[in-house]
JSON list of C-alpha atoms in Angstrom, two decimals:
[
{"chain": "Q", "resi": 117, "resn": "UNK", "atom": "CA", "xyz": [23.10, 22.77, 2.04]},
{"chain": "Q", "resi": 118, "resn": "UNK", "atom": "CA", "xyz": [19.57, 21.30, 2.14]},
{"chain": "Q", "resi": 119, "resn": "UNK", "atom": "CA", "xyz": [19.37, 17.52, 1.76]},
{"chain": "Q", "resi": 120, "resn": "UNK", "atom": "CA", "xyz": [17.18, 17.53, -1.34]},
{"chain": "Q", "resi": 121, "resn": "UNK", "atom": "CA", "xyz": [18.82, 18.19, -4.68]},
{"chain": "Q", "resi": 122, "resn": "UNK", "atom": "CA", "xyz": [18.02, 21.73, -5.88]},
{"chain": "Q", "resi": 123, "resn": "UNK", "atom": "CA", "xyz": [18.22, 22.83, -9.51]},
{"chain": "Q", "resi": 124, "resn": "UNK", "atom": "CA", "xyz": [17.53, 26.12, -11.20]},
{"chain": "Q", "resi": 125, "resn": "UNK", "atom": "CA", "xyz": [16.76, 25.67, -14.88]},
{"chain": "Q", "resi": 126, "resn": "UNK", "atom": "CA", "xyz": [16.13, 28.24, -17.61]},
{"chain": "Q", "resi": 127, "resn": "UNK", "atom": "CA", "xyz": [13.49, 28.09, -20.33]},
{"chain": "Q", "resi": 128, "resn": "UNK", "atom": "CA", "xyz": [15.91, 26.23, -22.64]},
{"chain": "Q", "resi": 129, "resn": "UNK", "atom": "CA", "xyz": [16.23, 23.39, -20.07]},
{"chain": "Q", "resi": 130, "resn": "UNK", "atom": "CA", "xyz": [19.80, 24.46, -19.22]},
{"chain": "Q", "resi": 131, "resn": "UNK", "atom": "CA", "xyz": [20.89, 23.84, -15.64]},
{"chain": "Q", "resi": 132, "resn": "UNK", "atom": "CA", "xyz": [22.06, 27.21, -14.30]},
{"chain": "Q", "resi": 133, "resn": "UNK", "atom": "CA", "xyz": [22.35, 26.28, -10.63]},
{"chain": "Q", "resi": 134, "resn": "UNK", "atom": "CA", "xyz": [22.72, 23.07, -8.62]},
{"chain": "Q", "resi": 135, "resn": "UNK", "atom": "CA", "xyz": [23.41, 22.61, -4.91]},
{"chain": "Q", "resi": 136, "resn": "UNK", "atom": "CA", "xyz": [25.81, 20.21, -3.20]},
{"chain": "Q", "resi": 137, "resn": "UNK", "atom": "CA", "xyz": [23.12, 17.55, -2.78]},
{"chain": "Q", "resi": 138, "resn": "UNK", "atom": "CA", "xyz": [22.44, 17.60, -6.54]},
{"chain": "Q", "resi": 139, "resn": "UNK", "atom": "CA", "xyz": [26.13, 16.99, -7.25]},
{"chain": "Q", "resi": 140, "resn": "UNK", "atom": "CA", "xyz": [26.29, 14.13, -4.72]},
{"chain": "Q", "resi": 141, "resn": "UNK", "atom": "CA", "xyz": [23.06, 12.61, -5.97]},
{"chain": "Q", "resi": 142, "resn": "UNK", "atom": "CA", "xyz": [24.16, 12.52, -9.60]},
{"chain": "Q", "resi": 143, "resn": "UNK", "atom": "CA", "xyz": [27.93, 12.09, -9.17]},
{"chain": "Q", "resi": 144, "resn": "UNK", "atom": "CA", "xyz": [28.88, 15.22, -11.13]},
{"chain": "Q", "resi": 145, "resn": "UNK", "atom": "CA", "xyz": [30.95, 18.21, -10.14]},
{"chain": "Q", "resi": 146, "resn": "UNK", "atom": "CA", "xyz": [29.14, 21.55, -10.13]},
{"chain": "Q", "resi": 147, "resn": "UNK", "atom": "CA", "xyz": [30.97, 22.60, -13.31]},
{"chain": "Q", "resi": 148, "resn": "UNK", "atom": "CA", "xyz": [29.91, 19.40, -15.06]},
{"chain": "Q", "resi": 149, "resn": "UNK", "atom": "CA", "xyz": [26.27, 19.87, -14.07]},
{"chain": "Q", "resi": 150, "resn": "UNK", "atom": "CA", "xyz": [26.22, 23.46, -15.27]},
{"chain": "Q", "resi": 151, "resn": "UNK", "atom": "CA", "xyz": [27.21, 22.20, -18.72]},
{"chain": "Q", "resi": 152, "resn": "UNK", "atom": "CA", "xyz": [24.17, 19.91, -18.94]},
{"chain": "Q", "resi": 153, "resn": "UNK", "atom": "CA", "xyz": [20.45, 20.18, -19.66]},
{"chain": "Q", "resi": 154, "resn": "UNK", "atom": "CA", "xyz": [17.50, 18.38, -18.10]},
{"chain": "Q", "resi": 155, "resn": "UNK", "atom": "CA", "xyz": [17.35, 15.76, -20.90]},
{"chain": "Q", "resi": 156, "resn": "UNK", "atom": "CA", "xyz": [20.97, 14.89, -20.03]},
{"chain": "Q", "resi": 157, "resn": "UNK", "atom": "CA", "xyz": [19.99, 13.81, -16.50]},
{"chain": "Q", "resi": 158, "resn": "UNK", "atom": "CA", "xyz": [16.38, 12.71, -17.02]},
{"chain": "Q", "resi": 159, "resn": "UNK", "atom": "CA", "xyz": [15.84, 9.88, -19.56]},
{"chain": "Q", "resi": 160, "resn": "UNK", "atom": "CA", "xyz": [12.08, 10.56, -19.51]},
{"chain": "Q", "resi": 161, "resn": "UNK", "atom": "CA", "xyz": [12.50, 14.22, -20.58]},
{"chain": "Q", "resi": 162, "resn": "UNK", "atom": "CA", "xyz": [13.25, 14.44, -24.27]},
{"chain": "Q", "resi": 163, "resn": "UNK", "atom": "CA", "xyz": [14.11, 17.87, -25.60]},
{"chain": "Q", "resi": 164, "resn": "UNK", "atom": "CA", "xyz": [10.79, 18.10, -27.45]},
{"chain": "Q", "resi": 165, "resn": "UNK", "atom": "CA", "xyz": [8.93, 17.39, -24.21]},
{"chain": "Q", "resi": 166, "resn": "UNK", "atom": "CA", "xyz": [10.57, 20.23, -22.31]},
{"chain": "Q", "resi": 167, "resn": "UNK", "atom": "CA", "xyz": [8.90, 23.17, -24.03]},
{"chain": "Q", "resi": 168, "resn": "UNK", "atom": "CA", "xyz": [5.29, 22.00, -23.54]},
{"chain": "Q", "resi": 169, "resn": "UNK", "atom": "CA", "xyz": [6.21, 21.30, -19.91]},
{"chain": "Q", "resi": 170, "resn": "UNK", "atom": "CA", "xyz": [7.75, 24.77, -19.53]},
{"chain": "Q", "resi": 171, "resn": "UNK", "atom": "CA", "xyz": [4.64, 26.46, -20.92]},
{"chain": "Q", "resi": 172, "resn": "UNK", "atom": "CA", "xyz": [2.38, 24.47, -18.61]},
{"chain": "Q", "resi": 173, "resn": "UNK", "atom": "CA", "xyz": [4.57, 25.26, -15.60]},
{"chain": "Q", "resi": 174, "resn": "UNK", "atom": "CA", "xyz": [4.55, 28.95, -16.43]},
{"chain": "Q", "resi": 175, "resn": "UNK", "atom": "CA", "xyz": [0.75, 28.83, -16.71]},
{"chain": "Q", "resi": 176, "resn": "UNK", "atom": "CA", "xyz": [-0.06, 26.91, -13.48]},
{"chain": "Q", "resi": 177, "resn": "UNK", "atom": "CA", "xyz": [2.93, 28.02, -11.37]},
{"chain": "Q", "resi": 178, "resn": "UNK", "atom": "CA", "xyz": [4.09, 24.72, -9.87]},
{"chain": "Q", "resi": 179, "resn": "UNK", "atom": "CA", "xyz": [4.00, 20.96, -10.38]},
{"chain": "Q", "resi": 180, "resn": "UNK", "atom": "CA", "xyz": [4.86, 17.81, -8.46]},
{"chain": "Q", "resi": 181, "resn": "UNK", "atom": "CA", "xyz": [5.55, 14.55, -10.28]},
{"chain": "Q", "resi": 182, "resn": "UNK", "atom": "CA", "xyz": [7.70, 11.44, -10.29]},
{"chain": "Q", "resi": 183, "resn": "UNK", "atom": "CA", "xyz": [10.40, 10.77, -12.85]},
{"chain": "Q", "resi": 184, "resn": "UNK", "atom": "CA", "xyz": [13.83, 9.15, -13.14]},
{"chain": "Q", "resi": 185, "resn": "UNK", "atom": "CA", "xyz": [17.32, 10.63, -12.98]},
{"chain": "Q", "resi": 186, "resn": "UNK", "atom": "CA", "xyz": [20.49, 9.26, -14.51]},
{"chain": "Q", "resi": 187, "resn": "UNK", "atom": "CA", "xyz": [23.78, 9.49, -12.65]},
{"chain": "Q", "resi": 188, "resn": "UNK", "atom": "CA", "xyz": [27.12, 10.15, -14.27]},
{"chain": "Q", "resi": 189, "resn": "UNK", "atom": "CA", "xyz": [27.90, 6.42, -14.04]},
{"chain": "Q", "resi": 190, "resn": "UNK", "atom": "CA", "xyz": [24.72, 5.62, -15.99]},
{"chain": "Q", "resi": 191, "resn": "UNK", "atom": "CA", "xyz": [22.64, 4.22, -13.13]},
{"chain": "Q", "resi": 192, "resn": "UNK", "atom": "CA", "xyz": [19.02, 5.32, -13.05]},
{"chain": "Q", "resi": 193, "resn": "UNK", "atom": "CA", "xyz": [16.96, 5.92, -9.90]},
{"chain": "Q", "resi": 194, "resn": "UNK", "atom": "CA", "xyz": [13.43, 7.16, -9.19]},
{"chain": "Q", "resi": 195, "resn": "UNK", "atom": "CA", "xyz": [12.85, 10.71, -7.99]},
{"chain": "Q", "resi": 196, "resn": "UNK", "atom": "CA", "xyz": [10.01, 12.94, -6.85]},
{"chain": "Q", "resi": 197, "resn": "UNK", "atom": "CA", "xyz": [10.27, 16.45, -8.26]},
{"chain": "Q", "resi": 198, "resn": "UNK", "atom": "CA", "xyz": [8.57, 19.62, -7.08]},
{"chain": "Q", "resi": 199, "resn": "UNK", "atom": "CA", "xyz": [8.99, 22.50, -9.51]},
{"chain": "Q", "resi": 200, "resn": "UNK", "atom": "CA", "xyz": [8.00, 26.15, -9.30]},
{"chain": "Q", "resi": 201, "resn": "UNK", "atom": "CA", "xyz": [8.06, 28.81, -11.98]},
{"chain": "Q", "resi": 202, "resn": "UNK", "atom": "CA", "xyz": [9.82, 32.01, -10.91]},
{"chain": "Q", "resi": 203, "resn": "UNK", "atom": "CA", "xyz": [10.80, 35.31, -12.42]},
{"chain": "Q", "resi": 204, "resn": "UNK", "atom": "CA", "xyz": [13.74, 37.40, -11.26]},
{"chain": "Q", "resi": 205, "resn": "UNK", "atom": "CA", "xyz": [15.60, 40.28, -12.88]},
{"chain": "Q", "resi": 206, "resn": "UNK", "atom": "CA", "xyz": [13.53, 40.00, -16.01]},
{"chain": "Q", "resi": 207, "resn": "UNK", "atom": "CA", "xyz": [14.39, 36.30, -16.46]},
{"chain": "Q", "resi": 208, "resn": "UNK", "atom": "CA", "xyz": [12.15, 33.25, -16.06]},
{"chain": "Q", "resi": 209, "resn": "UNK", "atom": "CA", "xyz": [13.41, 30.05, -14.53]},
{"chain": "Q", "resi": 210, "resn": "UNK", "atom": "CA", "xyz": [12.24, 26.82, -12.95]},
{"chain": "Q", "resi": 211, "resn": "UNK", "atom": "CA", "xyz": [13.29, 26.01, -9.40]},
{"chain": "Q", "resi": 212, "resn": "UNK", "atom": "CA", "xyz": [13.19, 22.24, -8.82]},
{"chain": "Q", "resi": 213, "resn": "UNK", "atom": "CA", "xyz": [13.53, 20.29, -5.58]},
{"chain": "Q", "resi": 214, "resn": "UNK", "atom": "CA", "xyz": [14.41, 16.65, -6.28]},
{"chain": "Q", "resi": 215, "resn": "UNK", "atom": "CA", "xyz": [14.16, 13.79, -3.79]},
{"chain": "Q", "resi": 216, "resn": "UNK", "atom": "CA", "xyz": [15.52, 10.28, -4.31]},
{"chain": "Q", "resi": 217, "resn": "UNK", "atom": "CA", "xyz": [12.56, 7.96, -3.64]},
{"chain": "Q", "resi": 218, "resn": "UNK", "atom": "CA", "xyz": [14.33, 4.62, -4.14]},
{"chain": "Q", "resi": 219, "resn": "UNK", "atom": "CA", "xyz": [13.69, 3.52, -0.54]},
{"chain": "Q", "resi": 220, "resn": "UNK", "atom": "CA", "xyz": [10.10, 4.76, -0.58]},
{"chain": "Q", "resi": 221, "resn": "UNK", "atom": "CA", "xyz": [9.32, 2.86, -3.76]},
{"chain": "Q", "resi": 222, "resn": "UNK", "atom": "CA", "xyz": [10.91, -0.28, -2.32]},
{"chain": "Q", "resi": 223, "resn": "UNK", "atom": "CA", "xyz": [8.74, 0.03, 0.80]},
{"chain": "Q", "resi": 224, "resn": "UNK", "atom": "CA", "xyz": [5.66, 0.59, -1.38]},
{"chain": "Q", "resi": 225, "resn": "UNK", "atom": "CA", "xyz": [6.57, -2.42, -3.53]},
{"chain": "Q", "resi": 226, "resn": "UNK", "atom": "CA", "xyz": [6.88, -4.64, -0.45]},
{"chain": "Q", "resi": 227, "resn": "UNK", "atom": "CA", "xyz": [3.58, -3.34, 0.93]},
{"chain": "Q", "resi": 228, "resn": "UNK", "atom": "CA", "xyz": [1.85, -4.03, -2.37]},
{"chain": "Q", "resi": 229, "resn": "UNK", "atom": "CA", "xyz": [3.37, -7.52, -2.47]},
{"chain": "Q", "resi": 230, "resn": "UNK", "atom": "CA", "xyz": [2.23, -8.19, 1.10]},
{"chain": "Q", "resi": 231, "resn": "UNK", "atom": "CA", "xyz": [-1.27, -6.93, 0.28]},
{"chain": "Q", "resi": 232, "resn": "UNK", "atom": "CA", "xyz": [-1.40, -9.03, -2.88]},
{"chain": "Q", "resi": 233, "resn": "UNK", "atom": "CA", "xyz": [-0.33, -12.11, -0.90]},
{"chain": "Q", "resi": 234, "resn": "UNK", "atom": "CA", "xyz": [-2.98, -11.41, 1.74]},
{"chain": "Q", "resi": 235, "resn": "UNK", "atom": "CA", "xyz": [-5.69, -10.84, -0.85]},
{"chain": "Q", "resi": 236, "resn": "UNK", "atom": "CA", "xyz": [-4.91, -14.09, -2.64]},
{"chain": "Q", "resi": 237, "resn": "UNK", "atom": "CA", "xyz": [-3.96, -16.52, 0.13]},
{"chain": "Q", "resi": 238, "resn": "UNK", "atom": "CA", "xyz": [-6.00, -19.73, 0.32]},
{"chain": "Q", "resi": 239, "resn": "UNK", "atom": "CA", "xyz": [-7.48, -19.20, 3.79]},
{"chain": "Q", "resi": 240, "resn": "UNK", "atom": "CA", "xyz": [-10.24, -16.68, 4.38]},
{"chain": "Q", "resi": 241, "resn": "UNK", "atom": "CA", "xyz": [-8.90, -13.54, 6.06]},
{"chain": "Q", "resi": 242, "resn": "UNK", "atom": "CA", "xyz": [-11.04, -11.12, 8.05]},
{"chain": "Q", "resi": 243, "resn": "UNK", "atom": "CA", "xyz": [-10.10, -7.94, 9.92]},
{"chain": "Q", "resi": 244, "resn": "UNK", "atom": "CA", "xyz": [-12.73, -6.65, 12.30]},
{"chain": "Q", "resi": 245, "resn": "UNK", "atom": "CA", "xyz": [-12.91, -3.78, 14.75]},
{"chain": "Q", "resi": 246, "resn": "UNK", "atom": "CA", "xyz": [-13.87, -4.05, 18.40]},
{"chain": "Q", "resi": 247, "resn": "UNK", "atom": "CA", "xyz": [-17.55, -3.53, 17.50]},
{"chain": "Q", "resi": 248, "resn": "UNK", "atom": "CA", "xyz": [-17.44, -6.75, 15.39]},
{"chain": "Q", "resi": 249, "resn": "UNK", "atom": "CA", "xyz": [-17.71, -4.79, 12.13]},
{"chain": "Q", "resi": 250, "resn": "UNK", "atom": "CA", "xyz": [-15.92, -6.40, 9.19]},
{"chain": "Q", "resi": 251, "resn": "UNK", "atom": "CA", "xyz": [-13.46, -3.87, 7.76]},
{"chain": "Q", "resi": 252, "resn": "UNK", "atom": "CA", "xyz": [-11.33, -6.10, 5.51]},
{"chain": "Q", "resi": 253, "resn": "UNK", "atom": "CA", "xyz": [-11.79, -9.44, 3.73]},
{"chain": "Q", "resi": 254, "resn": "UNK", "atom": "CA", "xyz": [-9.67, -11.19, 1.14]},
{"chain": "Q", "resi": 255, "resn": "UNK", "atom": "CA", "xyz": [-10.81, -12.95, -2.03]},
{"chain": "Q", "resi": 256, "resn": "UNK", "atom": "CA", "xyz": [-11.01, -16.37, -0.33]},
{"chain": "Q", "resi": 257, "resn": "UNK", "atom": "CA", "xyz": [-13.43, -14.98, 2.27]},
{"chain": "Q", "resi": 258, "resn": "UNK", "atom": "CA", "xyz": [-15.76, -13.78, -0.48]},
{"chain": "Q", "resi": 259, "resn": "UNK", "atom": "CA", "xyz": [-15.62, -17.15, -2.24]},
{"chain": "Q", "resi": 260, "resn": "UNK", "atom": "CA", "xyz": [-16.07, -18.97, 1.07]},
{"chain": "Q", "resi": 261, "resn": "UNK", "atom": "CA", "xyz": [-19.27, -17.11, 2.00]},
{"chain": "Q", "resi": 262, "resn": "UNK", "atom": "CA", "xyz": [-20.64, -16.26, -1.45]},
{"chain": "Q", "resi": 263, "resn": "UNK", "atom": "CA", "xyz": [-20.70, -12.51, -0.88]},
{"chain": "Q", "resi": 264, "resn": "UNK", "atom": "CA", "xyz": [-19.00, -9.74, -2.82]},
{"chain": "Q", "resi": 265, "resn": "UNK", "atom": "CA", "xyz": [-16.37, -7.77, -0.96]},
{"chain": "Q", "resi": 266, "resn": "UNK", "atom": "CA", "xyz": [-18.66, -4.74, -0.82]},
{"chain": "Q", "resi": 267, "resn": "UNK", "atom": "CA", "xyz": [-21.44, -6.84, 0.72]},
{"chain": "Q", "resi": 268, "resn": "UNK", "atom": "CA", "xyz": [-19.17, -8.32, 3.39]},
{"chain": "Q", "resi": 269, "resn": "UNK", "atom": "CA", "xyz": [-17.90, -4.89, 4.40]},
{"chain": "Q", "resi": 270, "resn": "UNK", "atom": "CA", "xyz": [-21.49, -3.98, 5.28]},
{"chain": "Q", "resi": 271, "resn": "UNK", "atom": "CA", "xyz": [-21.77, -6.89, 7.72]},
{"chain": "Q", "resi": 272, "resn": "UNK", "atom": "CA", "xyz": [-20.59, -7.79, 11.20]},
{"chain": "Q", "resi": 273, "resn": "UNK", "atom": "CA", "xyz": [-19.47, -11.10, 12.71]},
{"chain": "Q", "resi": 274, "resn": "UNK", "atom": "CA", "xyz": [-22.96, -11.98, 14.05]},
{"chain": "Q", "resi": 275, "resn": "UNK", "atom": "CA", "xyz": [-24.24, -11.74, 10.45]},
{"chain": "Q", "resi": 276, "resn": "UNK", "atom": "CA", "xyz": [-21.94, -14.56, 9.30]},
{"chain": "Q", "resi": 277, "resn": "UNK", "atom": "CA", "xyz": [-21.59, -16.60, 12.51]},
{"chain": "Q", "resi": 278, "resn": "UNK", "atom": "CA", "xyz": [-24.83, -17.95, 14.06]},
{"chain": "Q", "resi": 279, "resn": "UNK", "atom": "CA", "xyz": [-22.94, -18.77, 17.28]},
{"chain": "Q", "resi": 280, "resn": "UNK", "atom": "CA", "xyz": [-21.69, -15.20, 17.77]},
{"chain": "Q", "resi": 281, "resn": "UNK", "atom": "CA", "xyz": [-24.28, -12.80, 19.11]},
{"chain": "Q", "resi": 282, "resn": "UNK", "atom": "CA", "xyz": [-23.11, -9.32, 20.09]},
{"chain": "Q", "resi": 283, "resn": "UNK", "atom": "CA", "xyz": [-23.01, -10.43, 23.74]},
{"chain": "Q", "resi": 284, "resn": "UNK", "atom": "CA", "xyz": [-20.84, -13.41, 22.82]},
{"chain": "Q", "resi": 285, "resn": "UNK", "atom": "CA", "xyz": [-18.61, -11.12, 20.75]},
{"chain": "Q", "resi": 286, "resn": "UNK", "atom": "CA", "xyz": [-18.15, -8.74, 23.68]},
{"chain": "Q", "resi": 287, "resn": "UNK", "atom": "CA", "xyz": [-16.98, -11.61, 25.88]},
{"chain": "Q", "resi": 288, "resn": "UNK", "atom": "CA", "xyz": [-14.79, -12.94, 23.08]},
{"chain": "Q", "resi": 289, "resn": "UNK", "atom": "CA", "xyz": [-13.18, -9.54, 22.51]},
{"chain": "Q", "resi": 290, "resn": "UNK", "atom": "CA", "xyz": [-12.26, -9.22, 26.19]},
{"chain": "Q", "resi": 291, "resn": "UNK", "atom": "CA", "xyz": [-10.64, -12.66, 26.14]},
{"chain": "Q", "resi": 292, "resn": "UNK", "atom": "CA", "xyz": [-8.79, -11.90, 22.91]},
{"chain": "Q", "resi": 293, "resn": "UNK", "atom": "CA", "xyz": [-7.38, -8.67, 24.34]},
{"chain": "Q", "resi": 294, "resn": "UNK", "atom": "CA", "xyz": [-6.07, -10.57, 27.36]},
{"chain": "Q", "resi": 295, "resn": "UNK", "atom": "CA", "xyz": [-4.65, -13.59, 25.52]},
{"chain": "Q", "resi": 296, "resn": "UNK", "atom": "CA", "xyz": [-3.56, -11.95, 22.27]},
{"chain": "Q", "resi": 297, "resn": "UNK", "atom": "CA", "xyz": [-4.36, -15.00, 20.15]},
{"chain": "Q", "resi": 298, "resn": "UNK", "atom": "CA", "xyz": [-7.01, -17.72, 20.20]},
{"chain": "Q", "resi": 299, "resn": "UNK", "atom": "CA", "xyz": [-7.84, -20.77, 18.08]},
{"chain": "Q", "resi": 300, "resn": "UNK", "atom": "CA", "xyz": [-11.36, -22.21, 18.09]},
{"chain": "Q", "resi": 301, "resn": "UNK", "atom": "CA", "xyz": [-13.99, -23.91, 15.99]},
{"chain": "Q", "resi": 302, "resn": "UNK", "atom": "CA", "xyz": [-17.31, -22.33, 15.10]},
{"chain": "Q", "resi": 303, "resn": "UNK", "atom": "CA", "xyz": [-19.78, -22.14, 12.21]},
{"chain": "Q", "resi": 304, "resn": "UNK", "atom": "CA", "xyz": [-20.17, -19.72, 9.34]},
{"chain": "Q", "resi": 305, "resn": "UNK", "atom": "CA", "xyz": [-23.35, -18.95, 7.45]},
{"chain": "Q", "resi": 306, "resn": "UNK", "atom": "CA", "xyz": [-23.05, -18.38, 3.73]},
{"chain": "Q", "resi": 307, "resn": "UNK", "atom": "CA", "xyz": [-25.13, -15.92, 1.73]},
{"chain": "Q", "resi": 308, "resn": "UNK", "atom": "CA", "xyz": [-27.35, -18.79, 0.56]},
{"chain": "Q", "resi": 309, "resn": "UNK", "atom": "CA", "xyz": [-28.07, -19.72, 4.19]},
{"chain": "Q", "resi": 310, "resn": "UNK", "atom": "CA", "xyz": [-26.01, -22.91, 4.30]},
{"chain": "Q", "resi": 311, "resn": "UNK", "atom": "CA", "xyz": [-23.88, -23.50, 7.39]},
{"chain": "Q", "resi": 312, "resn": "UNK", "atom": "CA", "xyz": [-20.25, -24.72, 7.31]},
{"chain": "Q", "resi": 313, "resn": "UNK", "atom": "CA", "xyz": [-17.92, -25.62, 10.17]},
{"chain": "Q", "resi": 314, "resn": "UNK", "atom": "CA", "xyz": [-14.74, -23.53, 10.35]},
{"chain": "Q", "resi": 315, "resn": "UNK", "atom": "CA", "xyz": [-11.56, -23.28, 12.35]},
{"chain": "Q", "resi": 316, "resn": "UNK", "atom": "CA", "xyz": [-10.61, -19.73, 13.28]},
{"chain": "Q", "resi": 317, "resn": "UNK", "atom": "CA", "xyz": [-7.25, -18.39, 14.41]},
{"chain": "Q", "resi": 318, "resn": "UNK", "atom": "CA", "xyz": [-7.79, -14.85, 15.68]},
{"chain": "Q", "resi": 319, "resn": "UNK", "atom": "CA", "xyz": [-5.11, -12.37, 16.81]},
{"chain": "Q", "resi": 320, "resn": "UNK", "atom": "CA", "xyz": [-5.51, -9.08, 18.63]},
{"chain": "Q", "resi": 321, "resn": "UNK", "atom": "CA", "xyz": [-3.76, -6.11, 17.04]},
{"chain": "Q", "resi": 322, "resn": "UNK", "atom": "CA", "xyz": [-3.30, -2.47, 17.87]},
{"chain": "Q", "resi": 323, "resn": "UNK", "atom": "CA", "xyz": [-2.20, -0.04, 15.17]},
{"chain": "Q", "resi": 324, "resn": "UNK", "atom": "CA", "xyz": [-2.16, 3.74, 15.07]},
{"chain": "Q", "resi": 325, "resn": "UNK", "atom": "CA", "xyz": [-4.42, 3.98, 18.10]},
{"chain": "Q", "resi": 326, "resn": "UNK", "atom": "CA", "xyz": [-7.03, 1.55, 16.72]},
{"chain": "Q", "resi": 327, "resn": "UNK", "atom": "CA", "xyz": [-7.78, -2.03, 17.82]},
{"chain": "Q", "resi": 328, "resn": "UNK", "atom": "CA", "xyz": [-8.49, -4.97, 15.56]},
{"chain": "Q", "resi": 329, "resn": "UNK", "atom": "CA", "xyz": [-9.08, -8.70, 15.45]},
{"chain": "Q", "resi": 330, "resn": "UNK", "atom": "CA", "xyz": [-7.24, -10.32, 12.56]},
{"chain": "Q", "resi": 331, "resn": "UNK", "atom": "CA", "xyz": [-8.70, -13.76, 11.79]},
{"chain": "Q", "resi": 332, "resn": "UNK", "atom": "CA", "xyz": [-7.63, -16.56, 9.49]},
{"chain": "Q", "resi": 333, "resn": "UNK", "atom": "CA", "xyz": [-10.56, -18.90, 8.77]},
{"chain": "Q", "resi": 334, "resn": "UNK", "atom": "CA", "xyz": [-10.42, -22.41, 7.31]},
{"chain": "Q", "resi": 335, "resn": "UNK", "atom": "CA", "xyz": [-13.37, -24.50, 6.15]},
{"chain": "Q", "resi": 336, "resn": "UNK", "atom": "CA", "xyz": [-13.14, -27.84, 8.04]},
{"chain": "Q", "resi": 337, "resn": "UNK", "atom": "CA", "xyz": [-16.18, -29.54, 6.52]},
{"chain": "Q", "resi": 338, "resn": "UNK", "atom": "CA", "xyz": [-14.12, -32.47, 5.23]},
{"chain": "Q", "resi": 339, "resn": "UNK", "atom": "CA", "xyz": [-12.37, -32.92, 8.56]},
{"chain": "Q", "resi": 340, "resn": "UNK", "atom": "CA", "xyz": [-15.62, -32.83, 10.52]},
{"chain": "Q", "resi": 341, "resn": "UNK", "atom": "CA", "xyz": [-17.19, -35.36, 8.14]},
{"chain": "Q", "resi": 342, "resn": "UNK", "atom": "CA", "xyz": [-14.18, -37.67, 8.44]},
{"chain": "Q", "resi": 343, "resn": "UNK", "atom": "CA", "xyz": [-14.24, -37.44, 12.25]},
{"chain": "Q", "resi": 344, "resn": "UNK", "atom": "CA", "xyz": [-17.95, -38.23, 12.29]},
{"chain": "Q", "resi": 345, "resn": "UNK", "atom": "CA", "xyz": [-17.46, -41.26, 10.05]},
{"chain": "Q", "resi": 346, "resn": "UNK", "atom": "CA", "xyz": [-14.59, -42.49, 12.23]},
{"chain": "Q", "resi": 347, "resn": "UNK", "atom": "CA", "xyz": [-16.78, -42.23, 15.34]},
{"chain": "Q", "resi": 348, "resn": "UNK", "atom": "CA", "xyz": [-19.62, -44.08, 13.61]},
{"chain": "Q", "resi": 349, "resn": "UNK", "atom": "CA", "xyz": [-17.27, -46.89, 12.60]},
{"chain": "Q", "resi": 350, "resn": "UNK", "atom": "CA", "xyz": [-15.95, -47.06, 16.16]},
{"chain": "Q", "resi": 351, "resn": "UNK", "atom": "CA", "xyz": [-19.47, -47.33, 17.59]},
{"chain": "Q", "resi": 352, "resn": "UNK", "atom": "CA", "xyz": [-20.39, -50.01, 15.05]},
{"chain": "Q", "resi": 353, "resn": "UNK", "atom": "CA", "xyz": [-17.39, -52.14, 16.11]},
{"chain": "Q", "resi": 354, "resn": "UNK", "atom": "CA", "xyz": [-18.35, -51.77, 19.75]}
]
């Protein structure tokens, strides 16, 4: 009555035992399952692949891997399988615990998509800890400052912002913790030493007992230049 599907399989890949969860997972009755072999329910396990697998399992004792199972109605879903070689009464068999990982893979897919989006968004993204150490940057941040990702992860905010000493950072961190989110303009220093004006939107985050500042940074050089030109024109008219 365990929730994972349990199978006992002999050396010929015949299913010789299946629990209730296995029947529910695959949509077969117990009698139907006991008439099948592993290749009947696993499209990735051809008959010729079973015997090398069996010999390896008997040699190392147990294995964990991901595969796919096919239900009676033909639908295919991803599974994680933990198998163990056992001997009882002079017979060898494989005991397999099978878990449907459809939801887990969907969560992983969404996380990978979110990470991909973050890595490739147009604005520079930085995640720093409370000591001002840079612990994450996206591709745009590297292009913006001219550093490799590995180089940036060795730096802290004072290394890339001439207006942010450690003392200034300490004051900033306290304000960020209290407000949760701040928007401000500052300057960033590139690897080649050039200085560019930037607009920063920084948010305070707490996750798994750790505290972070998550910052989105936009180069505002064009905007600053346009504002300066507008002011010069205004003064000239006066």
